[in-house]
């Protein structure tokens, strides 16, 4: 007698199946999006053609994608790094602002040649992000306080801090709602795309290599998967938690530094465009992979850019958000289903 069929979850999906599942999910999401657009009276085929042409058919569209993908890589990497040790950093948004704040302080008030100022801003961005996650890190490490709550609440503090200084003590009297232009800027190498793009990719690759090939990375992954066994084996669980969380905050702070030094060039409210929150989705779609973050960030940048283009074609913000959420939702489902297979129990 034949055995019964059941679903079996695999610890990891093969690359081919994972890619096929994601592609099928995106196609299905686009079909549903087309139906939604048709219900609003729009022509989905014409809109899709407009999105593809505007995104990839001109250097201007490619530049927009390049500018969007830089902060998404780093905020997604920030969340993914924390996931390695079983922590959830929901505060990448606040750490982004803290890094931007610290870097702007250097760019506005420290004299010196632009090259030196950029280096100091780079360091300040890293330190600013790390400092902003320090209290949630110590609270989790020594008092087991849930980092979901503490990192999330600090987002609002950082946002309000940046808004306050950019409209008060540091404001440019001509702009009124932003600081003066920074004294140093990251050079551009193709249109509006600056050298922050290769820096972001390099950081992701370095973190991936560190996690995959170093003893520290091995121990971090073991602590994240089984902290009890790691502690029994004599690994410094608390120290690894602190270093990983600080690294996570520093990476998000670097994203803020690159944004103001390479794209915005001055500190002001709203500079993040929710990159910190979007980084959570980037990390989830990448399934915590540092390398996968690069590709997930590219997908997210395309979705965001598509939303902007659709709004210029007369679609409402609610419709665009619905389509964006649908694509992300079905893509996440496809990634999860790739880990299952149909197995037959023995009779």
Short mmCIF file of C-alpha atoms in Angstrom, two decimals:
data_model
loop_
_atom_site.label_atom_id
_atom_site.label_comp_id
_atom_site.label_asym_id
_atom_site.label_seq_id
_atom_site.Cartn_x
_atom_site.Cartn_y
_atom_site.Cartn_z
CA UNK A 1 0.00 0.00 0.00
CA UNK A 2 1.33 3.42 -0.93
CA UNK A 3 2.19 5.77 1.92
CA UNK A 4 0.43 9.07 2.53
CA UNK A 5 1.73 12.31 1.14
CA UNK A 6 2.86 15.17 3.37
CA UNK A 7 4.69 18.46 3.14
CA UNK A 8 8.25 18.40 4.44
CA UNK A 9 10.13 21.58 5.26
CA UNK A 10 13.80 21.60 4.30
CA UNK A 11 16.34 23.63 6.29
CA UNK A 12 17.45 25.32 3.08
CA UNK A 13 16.14 25.54 -0.47
CA UNK A 14 18.27 24.74 -3.48
CA UNK A 15 19.31 27.87 -5.40
CA UNK A 16 17.45 26.76 -8.53
CA UNK A 17 14.17 26.10 -6.75
CA UNK A 18 14.46 29.33 -4.75
CA UNK A 19 15.05 31.34 -7.93
CA UNK A 20 12.17 29.65 -9.74
CA UNK A 21 9.83 30.21 -6.77
CA UNK A 22 10.73 33.90 -6.57
CA UNK A 23 10.32 34.37 -10.32
CA UNK A 24 6.91 32.63 -10.26
CA UNK A 25 5.82 34.76 -7.30
CA UNK A 26 6.82 37.99 -9.04
CA UNK A 27 5.00 36.97 -12.24
CA UNK A 28 1.89 36.08 -10.23
CA UNK A 29 2.10 39.37 -8.35
CA UNK A 30 2.35 41.28 -11.63
CA UNK A 31 -0.70 39.45 -12.98
CA UNK A 32 -2.72 40.40 -9.89
CA UNK A 33 -1.36 43.96 -10.12
CA UNK A 34 -2.51 44.09 -13.73
CA UNK A 35 -5.99 43.03 -12.66
CA UNK A 36 -6.04 45.74 -9.98
CA UNK A 37 -4.95 48.36 -12.52
CA UNK A 38 -7.57 47.20 -15.02
CA UNK A 39 -10.23 47.56 -12.32
CA UNK A 40 -9.18 51.20 -11.86
CA UNK A 41 -9.69 51.81 -15.59
CA UNK A 42 -5.99 51.93 -16.47
CA UNK A 43 -4.24 49.96 -19.21
CA UNK A 44 -1.81 47.64 -17.36
CA UNK A 45 0.22 46.77 -20.48
CA UNK A 46 0.84 50.41 -21.33
CA UNK A 47 1.74 51.21 -17.73
CA UNK A 48 4.12 48.24 -17.52
CA UNK A 49 5.82 49.36 -20.72
CA UNK A 50 6.13 52.88 -19.31
CA UNK A 51 7.66 51.58 -16.07
CA UNK A 52 10.24 49.40 -17.84
CA UNK A 53 11.14 52.12 -20.33
CA UNK A 54 11.44 54.81 -17.63
CA UNK A 55 13.53 52.54 -15.38
CA UNK A 56 15.87 50.88 -17.87
CA UNK A 57 15.40 52.73 -21.14
CA UNK A 58 17.38 55.82 -20.18
CA UNK A 59 20.43 56.76 -18.16
CA UNK A 60 18.21 58.96 -16.00
CA UNK A 61 16.11 55.96 -14.95
CA UNK A 62 19.18 53.86 -14.20
CA UNK A 63 20.58 56.70 -12.11
CA UNK A 64 17.38 56.82 -10.05
CA UNK A 65 17.66 53.08 -9.38
CA UNK A 66 21.33 53.43 -8.44
CA UNK A 67 20.62 56.22 -5.96
CA UNK A 68 17.77 54.27 -4.35
CA UNK A 69 19.67 51.01 -4.01
CA UNK A 70 22.57 52.45 -1.96
CA UNK A 71 20.71 53.04 1.33
CA UNK A 72 18.56 49.94 0.80
CA UNK A 73 21.62 47.68 0.62
CA UNK A 74 23.01 49.04 3.87
CA UNK A 75 19.78 49.19 5.90
CA UNK A 76 18.89 45.71 4.67
CA UNK A 77 22.37 44.51 5.59
CA UNK A 78 21.99 46.10 9.02
CA UNK A 79 18.85 44.07 9.73
CA UNK A 80 20.32 40.90 8.17
CA UNK A 81 23.45 41.09 10.34
CA UNK A 82 21.37 41.25 13.52
CA UNK A 83 19.32 38.28 12.31
CA UNK A 84 22.47 36.17 12.26
CA UNK A 85 22.50 36.12 16.04
CA UNK A 86 18.75 35.87 16.46
CA UNK A 87 18.09 39.56 17.10
CA UNK A 88 15.72 41.92 15.30
CA UNK A 89 17.03 45.42 14.71
CA UNK A 90 13.87 47.41 13.96
CA UNK A 91 15.78 50.63 14.60
CA UNK A 92 17.73 50.95 11.36
CA UNK A 93 15.65 54.05 10.61
CA UNK A 94 16.82 55.76 13.79
CA UNK A 95 20.42 54.61 13.32
CA UNK A 96 20.26 55.97 9.75
CA UNK A 97 19.30 59.38 11.13
CA UNK A 98 21.89 59.17 13.90
CA UNK A 99 24.63 58.40 11.37
CA UNK A 100 23.47 61.27 9.18
CA UNK A 101 23.38 63.60 12.22
CA UNK A 102 26.92 62.70 13.30
CA UNK A 103 28.30 62.95 9.77
CA UNK A 104 26.58 66.31 9.24
CA UNK A 105 28.12 67.65 12.45
CA UNK A 106 31.55 66.90 11.02
CA UNK A 107 30.70 68.25 7.58
CA UNK A 108 29.32 71.48 8.99
CA UNK A 109 31.65 72.34 11.85
CA UNK A 110 35.02 70.60 11.36
CA UNK A 111 37.44 72.52 9.13
CA UNK A 112 39.86 70.78 6.79
CA UNK A 113 40.38 69.54 3.24
CA UNK A 114 37.37 67.73 1.67
CA UNK A 115 39.15 64.35 1.48
CA UNK A 116 39.91 64.39 5.21
CA UNK A 117 36.43 65.61 6.06
CA UNK A 118 34.90 62.74 4.08
CA UNK A 119 36.97 60.21 6.02
CA UNK A 120 35.92 61.82 9.31
CA UNK A 121 32.29 61.86 8.18
CA UNK A 122 32.56 58.16 7.28
CA UNK A 123 33.84 57.35 10.77
CA UNK A 124 31.25 59.63 12.39
CA UNK A 125 28.43 57.89 10.52
CA UNK A 126 29.58 54.48 11.75
CA UNK A 127 29.99 55.71 15.32
CA UNK A 128 26.66 57.55 15.29
CA UNK A 129 24.75 54.44 14.25
CA UNK A 130 26.59 52.26 16.76
CA UNK A 131 25.97 54.71 19.61
CA UNK A 132 22.27 54.86 18.79
CA UNK A 133 21.88 51.10 19.15
CA UNK A 134 24.11 50.90 22.24
CA UNK A 135 21.37 51.24 24.88
CA UNK A 136 19.07 48.61 23.28
CA UNK A 137 22.10 46.34 22.90
CA UNK A 138 23.15 46.57 26.56
CA UNK A 139 19.54 46.23 27.68
CA UNK A 140 19.20 43.02 25.65
CA UNK A 141 22.60 41.65 26.69
CA UNK A 142 22.39 42.32 30.42
CA UNK A 143 18.65 42.54 31.22
CA UNK A 144 17.13 40.53 28.36
CA UNK A 145 14.97 43.51 27.32
CA UNK A 146 13.30 42.91 23.97
CA UNK A 147 15.24 44.83 21.33
CA UNK A 148 12.17 45.03 19.08
CA UNK A 149 10.62 47.65 21.36
CA UNK A 150 13.72 49.63 22.31
CA UNK A 151 15.14 49.94 18.80
CA UNK A 152 11.73 50.87 17.38
CA UNK A 153 11.08 53.62 19.94
CA UNK A 154 14.50 55.18 19.40
CA UNK A 155 13.58 55.71 15.74
CA UNK A 156 11.23 58.52 16.71
CA UNK A 157 13.81 60.15 18.96
CA UNK A 158 16.40 60.25 16.16
CA UNK A 159 13.92 61.57 13.60
CA UNK A 160 12.79 64.36 15.92
CA UNK A 161 16.40 65.21 16.84
CA UNK A 162 17.36 65.67 13.18
CA UNK A 163 14.22 67.67 12.51
CA UNK A 164 14.93 69.93 15.49
CA UNK A 165 18.56 70.79 14.66
CA UNK A 166 17.89 71.19 10.93
CA UNK A 167 15.09 73.69 11.56
CA UNK A 168 16.64 75.47 14.56
CA UNK A 169 20.26 75.55 15.69
CA UNK A 170 21.82 74.27 12.44
CA UNK A 171 19.35 75.62 9.92
CA UNK A 172 20.34 77.50 6.83
CA UNK A 173 18.63 80.90 7.02
CA UNK A 174 18.03 80.76 3.28
CA UNK A 175 16.56 77.21 3.25
CA UNK A 176 14.84 77.49 6.66
CA UNK A 177 14.12 73.75 6.97
CA UNK A 178 17.57 72.32 6.30
CA UNK A 179 21.20 72.90 7.22
CA UNK A 180 23.70 74.64 4.94
CA UNK A 181 25.33 72.49 2.29
CA UNK A 182 28.05 70.21 3.70
CA UNK A 183 31.69 71.15 3.11
CA UNK A 184 32.54 67.75 1.58
CA UNK A 185 30.65 65.53 -0.85
CA UNK A 186 31.12 62.03 -2.24
CA UNK A 187 32.08 62.32 -5.93
CA UNK A 188 29.74 61.01 -8.61
CA UNK A 189 31.00 58.57 -11.23
CA UNK A 190 27.93 58.18 -13.48
CA UNK A 191 25.33 60.89 -13.56
CA UNK A 192 23.89 61.24 -10.07
CA UNK A 193 25.23 57.85 -8.91
CA UNK A 194 28.08 58.42 -6.47
CA UNK A 195 30.83 56.20 -5.07
CA UNK A 196 28.56 55.19 -2.23
CA UNK A 197 27.21 52.42 -4.49
CA UNK A 198 30.45 50.43 -4.76
CA UNK A 199 31.10 51.15 -1.07
CA UNK A 200 27.72 49.67 -0.11
CA UNK A 201 28.30 46.58 -2.28
CA UNK A 202 31.81 46.16 -0.88
CA UNK A 203 30.55 46.39 2.70
CA UNK A 204 27.94 43.70 1.98
CA UNK A 205 30.57 41.40 0.46
CA UNK A 206 32.98 42.00 3.34
CA UNK A 207 30.29 41.18 5.91
CA UNK A 208 29.31 38.07 3.93
CA UNK A 209 32.93 36.92 3.87
CA UNK A 210 33.38 37.65 7.56
CA UNK A 211 30.28 35.64 8.47
CA UNK A 212 31.12 32.73 6.18
CA UNK A 213 34.88 32.30 6.56
CA UNK A 214 35.93 33.61 9.98
CA UNK A 215 35.78 31.95 13.36
CA UNK A 216 33.83 34.94 14.64
CA UNK A 217 31.23 34.44 11.92
CA UNK A 218 30.94 30.73 12.68
CA UNK A 219 30.40 31.39 16.37
CA UNK A 220 27.88 34.15 15.66
CA UNK A 221 25.84 31.83 13.46
CA UNK A 222 25.99 29.08 16.07
CA UNK A 223 24.89 31.48 18.82
CA UNK A 224 22.01 32.60 16.61
CA UNK A 225 20.85 29.05 15.86
CA UNK A 226 21.41 27.50 19.30
CA UNK A 227 22.54 29.87 22.07
CA UNK A 228 22.32 27.16 24.73
CA UNK A 229 24.70 24.87 22.86
CA UNK A 230 27.03 27.80 22.09
CA UNK A 231 27.15 28.76 25.77
CA UNK A 232 27.79 25.14 26.75
CA UNK A 233 30.67 25.05 24.26
CA UNK A 234 32.27 28.03 25.99
CA UNK A 235 31.51 30.66 23.36
CA UNK A 236 31.12 34.27 24.58
CA UNK A 237 27.42 34.58 23.76
CA UNK A 238 26.93 38.02 25.36
CA UNK A 239 30.04 39.49 23.74
CA UNK A 240 29.01 38.23 20.32
CA UNK A 241 25.53 39.69 20.78
CA UNK A 242 27.00 43.09 21.63
CA UNK A 243 29.47 43.13 18.73
CA UNK A 244 26.85 42.02 16.19
CA UNK A 245 24.30 44.58 17.36
CA UNK A 246 26.86 47.39 17.31
CA UNK A 247 27.94 46.32 13.82
CA UNK A 248 24.31 46.36 12.74
CA UNK A 249 23.83 49.91 14.02
CA UNK A 250 27.10 51.09 12.49
CA UNK A 251 26.07 49.83 9.04
CA UNK A 252 22.74 51.66 9.24
CA UNK A 253 24.59 54.79 10.38
CA UNK A 254 26.88 54.48 7.35
CA UNK A 255 23.78 54.48 5.15
CA UNK A 256 22.78 57.83 6.64
CA UNK A 257 26.25 59.24 6.08
CA UNK A 258 26.31 58.17 2.41
CA UNK A 259 22.85 59.62 1.86
CA UNK A 260 23.70 63.13 3.06
CA UNK A 261 27.26 63.16 1.71
CA UNK A 262 26.42 61.69 -1.69
CA UNK A 263 22.77 62.46 -2.48
CA UNK A 264 21.12 65.12 -0.28
CA UNK A 265 24.26 67.13 0.68
CA UNK A 266 22.58 68.71 3.69
CA UNK A 267 20.80 67.52 6.83
CA UNK A 268 17.02 67.86 6.85
CA UNK A 269 13.91 66.13 8.05
CA UNK A 270 12.65 63.22 5.95
CA UNK A 271 16.04 62.34 4.45
CA UNK A 272 15.48 58.63 5.03
CA UNK A 273 12.35 58.09 2.90
CA UNK A 274 11.67 55.12 5.22
CA UNK A 275 14.85 53.35 4.12
CA UNK A 276 15.28 51.88 7.60
CA UNK A 277 11.84 50.26 7.57
CA UNK A 278 12.24 49.11 3.98
CA UNK A 279 15.53 47.53 5.02
CA UNK A 280 13.51 45.08 7.14
CA UNK A 281 11.72 43.86 4.00
CA UNK A 282 15.00 43.73 2.09
CA UNK A 283 16.53 41.51 4.79
CA UNK A 284 13.47 39.26 4.94
CA UNK A 285 13.45 38.80 1.16
CA UNK A 286 17.17 38.03 1.30
CA UNK A 287 16.47 35.49 4.08
CA UNK A 288 19.23 37.05 6.16
CA UNK A 289 21.90 36.56 3.47
CA UNK A 290 24.43 39.39 3.26
CA UNK A 291 24.97 38.74 -0.46
CA UNK A 292 21.26 38.25 -1.05
CA UNK A 293 20.68 41.72 0.38
CA UNK A 294 22.29 43.24 -2.72
CA UNK A 295 19.76 41.60 -5.05
CA UNK A 296 16.80 42.17 -2.72
CA UNK A 297 17.74 45.84 -2.45
CA UNK A 298 17.85 46.08 -6.25
CA UNK A 299 14.36 44.54 -6.45
CA UNK A 300 13.07 46.92 -3.77
CA UNK A 301 14.63 49.91 -5.57
CA UNK A 302 12.87 48.89 -8.78
CA UNK A 303 9.55 48.54 -6.95
CA UNK A 304 9.94 51.96 -5.31
CA UNK A 305 10.95 53.58 -8.59
CA UNK A 306 8.01 51.90 -10.33
CA UNK A 307 5.69 53.36 -7.71
CA UNK A 308 7.01 56.85 -8.38
CA UNK A 309 6.53 56.38 -12.13
CA UNK A 310 3.00 55.04 -11.69
CA UNK A 311 2.08 58.07 -9.61
CA UNK A 312 3.23 60.34 -12.43
CA UNK A 313 0.82 58.43 -14.69
CA UNK A 314 -2.13 59.42 -12.52
CA UNK A 315 -2.43 56.48 -10.15
CA UNK A 316 -3.27 57.25 -6.54
CA UNK A 317 -0.79 56.63 -3.75
CA UNK A 318 -3.12 53.99 -2.25
CA UNK A 319 -3.14 52.00 -5.51
CA UNK A 320 0.64 52.15 -5.77
CA UNK A 321 1.04 51.01 -2.15
CA UNK A 322 -1.39 48.14 -2.75
CA UNK A 323 0.56 46.94 -5.78
CA UNK A 324 3.88 47.29 -3.96
CA UNK A 325 2.62 45.38 -0.94
CA UNK A 326 1.18 42.63 -3.16
CA UNK A 327 4.49 42.11 -4.95
CA UNK A 328 6.44 41.93 -1.69
CA UNK A 329 3.84 39.68 -0.04
CA UNK A 330 3.76 37.10 -2.83
CA UNK A 331 7.56 37.19 -3.19
CA UNK A 332 7.95 36.40 0.51
CA UNK A 333 5.44 33.53 0.15
CA UNK A 334 7.36 32.17 -2.84
CA UNK A 335 10.61 32.25 -0.87
CA UNK A 336 8.99 30.32 1.99
CA UNK A 337 7.33 27.72 -0.26
CA UNK A 338 10.72 26.99 -1.86
CA UNK A 339 11.70 25.33 1.43
CA UNK A 340 8.95 22.69 1.17
CA UNK A 341 8.71 19.49 -0.81
CA UNK A 342 6.14 16.75 -1.08
CA UNK A 343 7.30 13.61 0.73
CA UNK A 344 5.69 10.18 0.89
CA UNK A 345 5.51 8.32 4.18
CA UNK A 346 6.33 4.63 4.09
CA UNK A 347 3.35 2.33 4.30
#
